[in-house]
């Protein structure tokens, strides 16, 4: 079904007859599974698509530290605190890997950050929700990072070399994050009735936003068909979302928690779960900047960047001083 959708979309986006010789050779390399590297010729639209996707991915990693940073000082044990700090540090590293990958496409990191701080660039809508209890740290690791892994593992095989290679390490680390989150949920689900209720409440609040993370159906996107042809995108949003549901429902059952979807049921014929309609009006409202924490998240991110300006300036001055010594 997805292959048919992509084929139909390609006729709307780009036919073989429309391609220049360079574009045809470029597409042939991608079809042959050959990675595109920074010095290779590429269509401008391919470059711009990658810059948009990789930078939004990087922004999501950086802003994604903020909801969890809210609980560092309130973690229930020293061990939980140290694990959470390590996870947040990983997310910062992921952002740096991805900014570096984007820079290979001829855009500067300053440009990317300016777009984020001005509100021009987007990041994942999931990070505009509040973290109200310690159970949210479990729900984020289990559901949000779990969804991220499903979305990101195919990117390890995407057509652009620097992006694909960066994602290999990112996915390995994200797998630990998902385990950390599930471990928190397991401890709460097996704890007191109040702790289990806390876990259920977190699941109730994070379930639907986690499904929205994959984005609307590809049939509604004008870019999906071309991204698929370029092998930037390997699976449809709906396919990835279905994987997430099928993977997560048995995990919730093992915890003794209930997925907050009255329409959820096993479809014997398809061998997967049917689930309810997503409220896409909420998704688009958050994207427009009207989510519970949009303004707070961006304001906090900009303040952190401005507060660190003196340190960045000192690093540059130190590097210039060392370079001058070597030149002398």
Coordinates of C-alpha atoms in Angstrom, one line a residue:
X1 CA 0.0 0.0 0.0
X2 CA 2.8 2.4 1.0
X3 CA 4.7 1.5 -2.2
X4 CA 1.7 2.4 -4.3
X5 CA 1.3 5.7 -2.4
X6 CA 4.9 6.6 -3.0
X7 CA 4.7 5.7 -6.7
X8 CA 1.6 7.9 -7.1
X9 CA 3.3 10.7 -5.2
X10 CA 6.4 10.5 -7.3
X11 CA 4.4 11.1 -10.4
X12 CA 3.2 14.4 -8.8
X13 CA 6.7 15.3 -7.5
X14 CA 9.2 14.2 -10.1
X15 CA 9.2 11.9 -13.1
X16 CA 12.2 10.4 -14.8
X17 CA 11.6 12.5 -17.9
X18 CA 11.8 15.7 -15.8
X19 CA 15.2 14.9 -14.4
X20 CA 18.5 16.3 -15.7
X21 CA 21.3 13.9 -16.3
X22 CA 22.8 14.9 -13.0
X23 CA 19.6 14.2 -11.1
X24 CA 19.1 10.9 -12.9
X25 CA 22.6 9.8 -12.0
X26 CA 22.0 11.0 -8.4
X27 CA 18.7 9.0 -8.2
X28 CA 20.5 5.9 -9.7
X29 CA 23.1 6.0 -6.9
X30 CA 20.3 6.2 -4.3
X31 CA 18.4 3.3 -5.9
X32 CA 21.6 1.3 -5.9
X33 CA 21.9 1.8 -2.1
X34 CA 25.0 4.0 -2.4
X35 CA 25.4 6.6 0.4
X36 CA 25.5 10.3 -0.6
X37 CA 28.4 12.1 1.0
X38 CA 28.9 15.8 1.6
X39 CA 31.2 16.4 -1.4
X40 CA 28.9 14.6 -3.8
X41 CA 26.6 16.5 -6.1
X42 CA 23.0 16.6 -4.8
X43 CA 19.8 18.4 -5.9
X44 CA 19.2 21.6 -3.9
X45 CA 15.8 20.3 -2.8
X46 CA 17.5 17.2 -1.3
X47 CA 20.0 19.4 0.6
X48 CA 17.2 21.6 1.9
X49 CA 15.1 18.7 2.9
X50 CA 17.9 17.2 4.9
X51 CA 18.8 20.5 6.6
X52 CA 15.2 20.9 7.7
X53 CA 14.9 17.3 9.0
X54 CA 18.3 16.9 10.6
X55 CA 18.1 20.4 12.3
X56 CA 14.6 19.7 13.6
X57 CA 15.9 16.4 14.9
X58 CA 18.8 18.2 16.6
X59 CA 16.6 20.9 18.1
X60 CA 14.3 18.1 19.5
X61 CA 17.2 16.5 21.3
X62 CA 18.3 19.8 22.8
X63 CA 14.9 21.0 23.9
X64 CA 14.1 17.4 25.0
X65 CA 16.5 17.8 27.9
X66 CA 14.3 20.5 29.5
X67 CA 11.3 18.4 30.6
X68 CA 13.6 15.9 32.3
X69 CA 15.9 18.5 33.7
X70 CA 12.8 19.6 35.7
X71 CA 13.2 16.4 37.9
X72 CA 17.0 16.1 38.4
X73 CA 16.8 17.8 41.8
X74 CA 13.7 15.8 42.8
X75 CA 14.7 12.3 41.8
X76 CA 13.7 9.8 44.5
X77 CA 17.1 8.2 45.0
X78 CA 20.8 9.1 44.2
X79 CA 20.9 6.2 41.7
X80 CA 17.8 7.5 39.9
X81 CA 19.4 11.0 39.8
X82 CA 22.7 9.8 38.3
X83 CA 20.9 7.8 35.7
X84 CA 18.7 10.7 34.7
X85 CA 21.7 13.0 34.5
X86 CA 23.5 10.5 32.2
X87 CA 20.4 10.4 30.0
X88 CA 20.2 14.2 29.7
X89 CA 23.8 14.3 28.9
X90 CA 23.2 11.7 26.1
X91 CA 20.5 13.9 24.7
X92 CA 22.9 16.8 24.5
X93 CA 25.4 14.7 22.7
X94 CA 22.7 13.6 20.2
X95 CA 22.0 17.2 19.4
X96 CA 25.7 17.9 18.8
X97 CA 26.1 14.8 16.5
X98 CA 23.1 16.0 14.5
X99 CA 24.1 19.7 14.3
X100 CA 27.5 18.4 13.0
X101 CA 25.7 16.3 10.4
X102 CA 23.7 19.3 9.3
X103 CA 26.8 21.4 9.0
X104 CA 28.2 19.1 6.3
X105 CA 25.3 20.4 4.1
X106 CA 26.7 23.9 4.1
X107 CA 24.7 25.5 6.9
X108 CA 26.3 26.9 10.1
X109 CA 25.4 26.0 13.6
X110 CA 24.7 29.6 14.4
X111 CA 22.1 29.7 11.6
X112 CA 20.4 26.6 12.9
X113 CA 20.3 27.9 16.5
X114 CA 19.1 31.3 15.4
X115 CA 16.2 29.6 13.6
X116 CA 15.3 27.7 16.7
X117 CA 15.6 30.6 19.1
X118 CA 13.5 32.9 16.8
X119 CA 10.7 30.3 16.7
X120 CA 11.2 29.8 12.9
X121 CA 12.5 26.2 13.2
X122 CA 10.3 23.5 14.7
X123 CA 11.1 20.7 17.1
X124 CA 9.1 17.7 18.2
X125 CA 5.7 18.7 19.6
X126 CA 6.1 16.1 22.4
X127 CA 8.5 18.3 24.3
X128 CA 5.9 21.0 24.9
X129 CA 4.1 19.0 27.5
X130 CA 4.7 19.4 31.3
X131 CA 6.3 16.8 33.5
X132 CA 4.0 16.7 36.5
X133 CA 5.4 13.8 38.5
X134 CA 8.4 11.4 38.7
X135 CA 6.3 8.9 36.8
X136 CA 6.6 11.2 33.8
X137 CA 10.3 10.3 33.7
X138 CA 9.3 6.7 33.2
X139 CA 6.6 7.6 30.6
X140 CA 9.1 9.7 28.6
X141 CA 11.7 7.0 28.5
X142 CA 9.2 4.2 27.8
X143 CA 6.9 6.0 25.3
X144 CA 8.7 9.0 23.9
X145 CA 12.1 7.4 23.5
X146 CA 10.5 4.1 22.5
X147 CA 8.7 6.0 19.7
X148 CA 11.9 7.8 18.8
X149 CA 13.8 4.5 18.4
X150 CA 11.1 3.1 16.1
X151 CA 11.3 6.3 14.0
X152 CA 15.1 6.5 14.1
X153 CA 16.3 2.9 13.4
X154 CA 15.4 3.2 9.7
X155 CA 17.4 6.4 9.6
X156 CA 20.6 4.4 10.1
X157 CA 20.0 3.2 6.5
X158 CA 19.0 6.5 5.0
X159 CA 20.7 7.8 1.9
X160 CA 22.8 10.6 3.4
X161 CA 26.0 9.2 5.0
X162 CA 26.7 11.6 7.8
X163 CA 23.1 11.4 9.0
X164 CA 23.0 7.6 8.8
X165 CA 26.3 7.2 10.7
X166 CA 25.2 9.6 13.5
X167 CA 22.0 7.7 14.0
X168 CA 23.8 4.4 14.7
X169 CA 25.2 5.7 18.0
X170 CA 22.0 7.7 18.8
X171 CA 19.8 4.6 18.5
X172 CA 22.1 2.5 20.7
X173 CA 21.9 5.1 23.4
X174 CA 18.2 5.7 23.0
X175 CA 17.6 2.0 23.6
X176 CA 19.1 2.4 27.1
X177 CA 16.8 5.4 27.6
X178 CA 13.8 3.3 26.8
X179 CA 14.9 0.6 29.2
X180 CA 15.5 3.2 31.9
X181 CA 12.0 4.6 31.5
X182 CA 10.3 1.1 31.5
X183 CA 12.3 0.3 34.7
X184 CA 10.8 3.3 36.4
X185 CA 7.3 2.4 35.3
X186 CA 7.8 -1.2 36.4
X187 CA 9.0 -0.1 39.9
X188 CA 5.9 2.2 40.2
X189 CA 3.5 -0.4 38.9
X190 CA 4.7 -2.9 41.4
X191 CA 4.8 -0.4 44.2
X192 CA 2.0 1.0 46.4
X193 CA -1.5 1.7 45.0
X194 CA -0.6 5.4 45.0
X195 CA 2.6 4.7 42.9
X196 CA 0.7 2.5 40.4
X197 CA -1.9 5.3 40.1
X198 CA 0.9 7.7 39.4
X199 CA 2.2 5.5 36.6
X200 CA -1.3 5.1 35.1
X201 CA -1.8 8.9 35.2
X202 CA 1.5 9.4 33.3
X203 CA 0.5 6.8 30.7
X204 CA -2.8 8.5 30.3
X205 CA -1.2 11.9 29.6
X206 CA 1.7 10.8 27.4
X207 CA 0.0 8.1 25.3
X208 CA -1.6 10.2 22.6
X209 CA 1.2 12.8 22.3
X210 CA 3.5 9.9 21.8
X211 CA 1.4 8.6 18.9
X212 CA 1.4 12.1 17.4
X213 CA 5.2 12.1 17.4
X214 CA 5.2 10.2 14.1
X215 CA 3.3 13.0 12.4
X216 CA 0.1 12.9 10.3
X217 CA -0.6 10.3 7.7
X218 CA 1.8 10.5 4.8
X219 CA -1.1 10.9 2.4
X220 CA -1.5 14.4 3.9
X221 CA 2.1 15.4 3.3
X222 CA 3.4 16.8 0.0
X223 CA 7.0 16.0 0.9
X224 CA 6.7 12.3 1.9
X225 CA 6.8 10.8 -1.6
X226 CA 9.9 12.6 -2.6
X227 CA 11.7 11.9 0.7
X228 CA 10.8 8.2 0.2
X229 CA 12.3 8.3 -3.4
X230 CA 15.5 9.8 -2.0
X231 CA 15.5 7.2 0.8
X232 CA 15.5 9.9 3.5
X233 CA 12.3 8.3 4.6
X234 CA 12.0 4.5 4.5
X235 CA 8.6 3.9 6.1
X236 CA 5.4 5.8 6.3
X237 CA 4.3 7.6 9.5
X238 CA 1.3 5.3 9.8
X239 CA 3.5 2.2 9.5
X240 CA 5.8 3.4 12.2
X241 CA 2.9 4.4 14.5
X242 CA 1.4 1.0 14.1
X243 CA 4.7 -0.6 15.1
X244 CA 4.7 1.6 18.2
X245 CA 1.2 0.5 19.2
X246 CA 1.9 -3.2 18.6
X247 CA 5.1 -3.1 20.6
X248 CA 3.8 -1.1 23.5
X249 CA 0.4 -2.6 24.3
X250 CA 1.8 -6.0 25.5
X251 CA 4.3 -4.0 27.6
X252 CA 1.5 -2.1 29.3
X253 CA -0.4 -5.3 29.9
X254 CA 2.7 -6.8 31.6
X255 CA 2.8 -3.7 33.9
X256 CA -0.9 -4.1 34.7
X257 CA -1.6 -0.6 33.2
X258 CA -4.4 0.3 30.8
X259 CA -3.9 2.0 27.5
X260 CA -6.2 5.1 27.5
X261 CA -8.0 4.1 24.3
X262 CA -11.5 2.6 24.5
X263 CA -11.3 1.7 20.8
X264 CA -8.1 -0.4 21.2
X265 CA -8.6 -4.0 20.2
X266 CA -6.6 -6.9 18.6
X267 CA -7.3 -7.4 14.9
X268 CA -6.9 -11.1 14.3
X269 CA -7.1 -10.7 10.5
X270 CA -4.3 -8.1 10.3
X271 CA -2.3 -9.5 13.2
X272 CA -2.0 -6.1 14.9
X273 CA -4.0 -3.7 17.0
X274 CA -6.7 -1.3 15.9
X275 CA -6.7 1.9 17.8
X276 CA -8.8 5.1 18.1
X277 CA -8.7 8.3 16.2
X278 CA -5.9 10.8 17.1
X279 CA -6.9 14.4 17.8
X280 CA -4.8 16.1 15.2
X281 CA -6.3 19.5 16.1
X282 CA -4.2 19.2 19.3
X283 CA -1.1 18.3 17.4
X284 CA -1.4 21.3 15.0
X285 CA -2.2 23.6 17.9
X286 CA 1.0 22.6 19.7
X287 CA 3.0 23.0 16.5
X288 CA 1.6 26.6 16.1
X289 CA 3.1 27.4 19.5
X290 CA 0.0 27.0 21.7
X291 CA 0.9 23.9 23.6
X292 CA 1.1 23.9 27.5
X293 CA 4.8 24.7 27.6
X294 CA 5.8 26.1 24.2
X295 CA 6.8 29.5 25.4
X296 CA 8.4 28.3 28.6
X297 CA 10.6 25.7 26.7
X298 CA 11.8 28.3 24.2
X299 CA 12.4 30.9 26.8
X300 CA 14.4 28.5 28.9
X301 CA 16.4 27.4 25.9
X302 CA 17.3 31.0 24.8
X303 CA 18.3 32.0 28.3
X304 CA 20.6 29.0 28.6
X305 CA 22.2 29.9 25.3
X306 CA 22.7 33.5 26.3
X307 CA 24.0 32.6 29.8
X308 CA 26.7 30.4 28.1
X309 CA 27.9 33.1 25.7
X310 CA 30.9 34.0 27.9
X311 CA 32.1 30.4 27.9
X312 CA 31.8 30.0 24.1
X313 CA 33.7 33.3 23.7
X314 CA 36.4 32.0 26.0
X315 CA 36.7 28.8 24.0
X316 CA 37.1 30.8 20.8
X317 CA 39.7 33.1 22.3
X318 CA 41.7 30.1 23.6
X319 CA 41.6 28.4 20.3
X320 CA 42.7 31.6 18.5
X321 CA 45.5 32.0 21.0
X322 CA 46.8 28.5 20.4
X323 CA 46.5 28.9 16.6
X324 CA 48.6 32.1 16.8
X325 CA 51.3 30.4 18.8
X326 CA 51.5 27.6 16.3
X327 CA 51.7 30.1 13.4
X328 CA 54.5 32.0 15.2

